[in-house]
Coordinates of C-alpha atoms in Angstrom, one line a residue:
X1 CA 100.1 111.4 131.4
X2 CA 99.0 113.7 128.5
X3 CA 96.9 112.3 125.6
X4 CA 99.5 113.8 123.4
X5 CA 103.4 114.1 123.6
X6 CA 104.4 117.8 121.9
X7 CA 107.8 117.5 122.6
X8 CA 108.6 115.4 120.4
X9 CA 108.5 116.6 116.3
X10 CA 105.8 114.7 114.4
X11 CA 105.8 113.8 111.3
X12 CA 103.2 112.4 108.7
X13 CA 104.5 109.7 106.2
X14 CA 103.1 107.4 103.4
X15 CA 105.0 104.3 104.6
X16 CA 103.3 101.7 106.5
X17 CA 104.4 101.6 110.0
X18 CA 105.4 98.9 112.0
X19 CA 108.1 97.8 115.3
X20 CA 111.9 97.6 113.4
X21 CA 111.4 99.4 110.4
X22 CA 113.9 101.3 109.2
X23 CA 112.7 104.4 107.1
X24 CA 114.5 106.8 104.9
X25 CA 113.8 110.6 105.3
X26 CA 112.7 112.7 103.0
X27 CA 114.9 115.3 101.9
X28 CA 112.7 118.5 103.5
X29 CA 112.1 116.2 106.4
X30 CA 115.7 115.7 107.2
X31 CA 116.5 119.4 106.5
X32 CA 113.4 119.9 109.3
X33 CA 114.4 117.9 111.6
X34 CA 118.6 117.8 111.4
X35 CA 119.0 121.5 110.4
X36 CA 115.8 123.4 111.5
X37 CA 115.0 121.8 114.9
X38 CA 118.9 120.7 115.5
X39 CA 118.2 117.2 116.6
X40 CA 120.3 114.3 116.7
X41 CA 120.8 110.7 116.9
X42 CA 118.1 108.6 119.0
X43 CA 116.0 111.8 119.4
X44 CA 112.4 111.0 119.6
X45 CA 110.1 111.8 116.5
X46 CA 106.3 110.5 116.5
X47 CA 105.2 109.5 113.3
X48 CA 101.4 108.6 111.7
X49 CA 100.2 107.9 108.1
X50 CA 96.7 108.5 108.4
X51 CA 95.9 104.1 108.9
X52 CA 98.2 102.5 111.4
X53 CA 97.9 104.8 114.3
X54 CA 101.1 107.4 115.7
X55 CA 104.6 105.3 116.2
X56 CA 107.4 106.6 118.1
X57 CA 110.5 106.2 116.4
X58 CA 114.3 107.5 116.5
X59 CA 116.7 109.3 114.3
X60 CA 119.6 107.3 112.8
X61 CA 122.2 109.1 110.7
X62 CA 123.1 107.9 107.6
X63 CA 125.4 111.4 106.3
X64 CA 125.8 114.9 107.8
X65 CA 123.0 116.0 106.0
X66 CA 120.4 112.8 105.5
X67 CA 119.3 110.2 108.4
X68 CA 116.6 107.3 108.8
X69 CA 114.0 106.9 111.0
X70 CA 114.0 103.7 113.4
X71 CA 110.2 102.9 114.3
X72 CA 109.8 101.5 117.7
X73 CA 107.0 101.5 119.0
X74 CA 102.9 102.6 118.5
X75 CA 101.8 105.3 120.6
X76 CA 98.1 106.0 120.5
X77 CA 95.9 103.6 117.6
X78 CA 94.5 104.9 114.7
X79 CA 91.2 107.3 114.8
X80 CA 88.9 107.2 112.4
X81 CA 88.1 110.6 109.8
X82 CA 85.4 112.9 111.8
X83 CA 82.1 113.1 110.0
X84 CA 81.7 116.5 109.3
X85 CA 82.1 117.8 105.5
X86 CA 83.5 121.4 105.2
X87 CA 82.5 123.3 101.6
X88 CA 83.6 126.4 101.0
X89 CA 83.9 129.2 98.3
X90 CA 88.0 129.0 97.8
X91 CA 89.6 132.4 98.9
X92 CA 92.8 133.8 97.8
X93 CA 95.6 131.6 98.6
X94 CA 97.1 132.9 102.5
X95 CA 93.6 132.9 103.1
X96 CA 93.0 129.6 101.7
X97 CA 96.1 128.4 103.9
X98 CA 94.6 129.6 107.0
X99 CA 91.3 128.1 106.0
X100 CA 92.6 124.8 105.5
X101 CA 94.8 124.6 109.0
X102 CA 91.4 126.0 110.6
X103 CA 88.9 123.4 109.3
X104 CA 91.2 120.7 110.4
X105 CA 92.2 121.7 113.7
X106 CA 88.1 121.9 114.3
X107 CA 87.6 118.6 112.8
X108 CA 86.7 118.3 109.5
X109 CA 86.6 115.3 107.6
X110 CA 86.5 116.3 104.3
X111 CA 87.9 119.7 102.3
X112 CA 85.6 120.9 99.6
X113 CA 85.8 123.7 97.8
X114 CA 83.1 124.8 96.1
X115 CA 82.7 127.2 92.9
X116 CA 79.9 129.6 92.8
X117 CA 79.1 133.0 91.3
X118 CA 81.2 134.9 93.5
X119 CA 84.2 133.2 94.1
X120 CA 87.1 135.3 93.9
X121 CA 89.4 132.7 92.1
X122 CA 88.4 129.3 90.7
X123 CA 92.2 127.7 90.1
X124 CA 92.6 126.0 93.3
X125 CA 96.0 124.2 94.2
X126 CA 94.8 121.5 95.6
X127 CA 98.1 119.6 96.2
X128 CA 98.8 122.8 98.5
X129 CA 95.5 122.6 100.5
X130 CA 96.6 119.3 101.1
X131 CA 100.1 120.3 102.4
X132 CA 98.1 122.5 104.6
X133 CA 96.2 119.8 105.9
X134 CA 99.1 117.5 106.7
X135 CA 101.4 120.6 108.3
X136 CA 98.0 121.4 110.7
X137 CA 97.1 117.5 111.6
X138 CA 101.3 117.4 112.3
X139 CA 101.3 120.4 114.6
X140 CA 97.6 119.2 116.6
X141 CA 98.0 115.7 117.1
X142 CA 95.7 114.6 114.8
X143 CA 96.2 111.0 113.0
X144 CA 93.6 111.2 110.5
X145 CA 94.4 113.3 107.7
X146 CA 90.9 115.1 106.0
X147 CA 90.4 114.0 102.5
X148 CA 90.8 117.5 100.2
X149 CA 88.5 117.1 97.2
X150 CA 88.5 118.7 93.7
X151 CA 86.9 122.0 93.1
X152 CA 82.8 121.4 92.3
X153 CA 80.4 123.5 91.2
X154 CA 78.1 124.4 93.6
X155 CA 74.7 121.8 92.0
X156 CA 77.3 119.1 91.8
X157 CA 78.7 119.7 95.1
X158 CA 75.0 120.0 97.1
X159 CA 73.7 116.9 94.4
X160 CA 76.7 114.7 96.2
X161 CA 75.5 115.3 99.8
X162 CA 73.6 112.6 101.3
X163 CA 70.0 113.4 101.9
X164 CA 70.7 112.4 106.0
X165 CA 73.4 115.1 106.3
X166 CA 72.4 118.3 107.8
X167 CA 74.0 120.6 106.0
X168 CA 74.9 124.0 107.8
X169 CA 74.3 127.2 105.3
X170 CA 76.0 129.9 106.8
X171 CA 73.5 132.7 105.3
X172 CA 74.3 136.4 106.1
X173 CA 70.5 137.0 105.3
X174 CA 69.2 134.6 107.7
X175 CA 67.0 136.4 110.7
X176 CA 69.2 136.8 113.2
X177 CA 68.7 134.4 116.4
X178 CA 69.7 132.5 118.7
X179 CA 72.3 129.9 116.5
X180 CA 72.4 127.3 119.2
X181 CA 69.1 127.2 119.4
X182 CA 68.4 127.1 114.9
X183 CA 71.1 123.7 115.5
X184 CA 69.5 121.6 118.1
X185 CA 66.1 122.3 116.7
X186 CA 67.5 121.3 113.0
X187 CA 68.6 117.9 114.3
X188 CA 65.6 117.1 116.2
X189 CA 65.3 115.5 119.0
X190 CA 67.6 111.8 118.0
X191 CA 71.2 111.9 117.8
X192 CA 73.1 114.3 115.7
X193 CA 73.3 113.2 112.3
X194 CA 76.2 113.2 110.0
X195 CA 77.1 117.3 109.3
X196 CA 77.9 119.6 106.6
X197 CA 79.2 122.9 106.7
X198 CA 78.6 125.5 103.8
X199 CA 80.6 128.7 103.7
X200 CA 80.2 131.3 101.0
X201 CA 82.5 134.1 99.0
X202 CA 83.1 137.3 100.3
X203 CA 80.3 138.8 98.2
X204 CA 77.9 135.9 99.9
X205 CA 75.8 133.5 97.7
X206 CA 73.8 134.8 94.7
X207 CA 70.2 135.2 95.0
X208 CA 69.3 132.4 92.8
X209 CA 72.0 130.0 94.6
X210 CA 70.5 131.0 97.8
X211 CA 67.4 129.8 96.4
X212 CA 69.2 126.1 95.5
X213 CA 70.7 126.0 99.0
X214 CA 67.5 126.4 100.8
X215 CA 65.4 123.8 98.6
X216 CA 67.6 120.9 99.1
X217 CA 65.9 119.1 102.1
X218 CA 67.8 118.9 105.9
X219 CA 69.1 122.3 105.6
X220 CA 69.4 124.9 108.0
X221 CA 70.4 128.7 107.1
X222 CA 72.3 130.3 109.8
X223 CA 73.2 133.6 110.9
X224 CA 76.0 134.3 112.9
X225 CA 74.9 137.3 114.2
X226 CA 74.7 141.2 113.6
X227 CA 77.9 141.8 112.2
X228 CA 79.2 140.7 108.7
X229 CA 82.7 137.9 109.1
X230 CA 85.8 137.6 106.8
X231 CA 85.2 134.2 105.3
X232 CA 87.7 132.9 107.0
X233 CA 86.4 134.0 110.2
X234 CA 83.0 132.7 109.5
X235 CA 84.7 129.2 109.1
X236 CA 85.8 129.0 112.5
X237 CA 83.0 130.5 113.7
X238 CA 80.6 128.0 112.5
X239 CA 82.7 124.9 112.8
X240 CA 83.4 125.9 116.4
X241 CA 79.1 126.3 117.1
X242 CA 78.5 123.0 114.9
X243 CA 80.9 120.9 116.7
X244 CA 80.2 122.5 120.1
X245 CA 76.3 121.9 119.8
X246 CA 75.9 118.6 117.6
X247 CA 79.6 117.4 117.0
X248 CA 82.2 116.0 118.9
X249 CA 82.9 119.2 121.2
X250 CA 79.7 118.1 123.5

């Protein structure tokens, strides 16, 4: 049997979940299930709330355009949030949506917008970021929806990182070398430490910002190769590298 059931739609809900509960669908969810997906009475739906695992429910019509969900049984136990913090300079809205979704797919447990000198836009729609995180979790079988923080200035964000957390800093000026070897050397020979990833804006970090980041203990500057990548592309590349070498992709 497959680990996940991708044949049934998945919905994130805020309610507590337990067998026998009857939960009303929000209007947008009812429209999605009844009109977009054409689901009918007794069709299965998978529910999760980030606290109590995943549960199978069935649709029970209450009107032509409304329905309840009747919770039946738990299909998977709750998993903890991954201990990977993703810090990034916000981008324009469409690419920011993409970035948030990919960070969730790649196993980020915290999504933290960071305002730098060259950040393109300092106004960040945090609720939209959270909605994108939820949507990615729904589509990818993820049970623990990452926390989305309010934007912070770079110095404040750096001060909030625990000293023991290894911060992987994407630096286009770092020597072009083997990024896998650089990550392994930074982690040492013991177990992989808690991880953080920092990706800057399209214009890169200002010189004084680069110095501030590099001065933080337990930080490694990582080049992603000879090509300059867009910030959203760099995010996917570095998260894949970190997860493959030190994270849950080992």
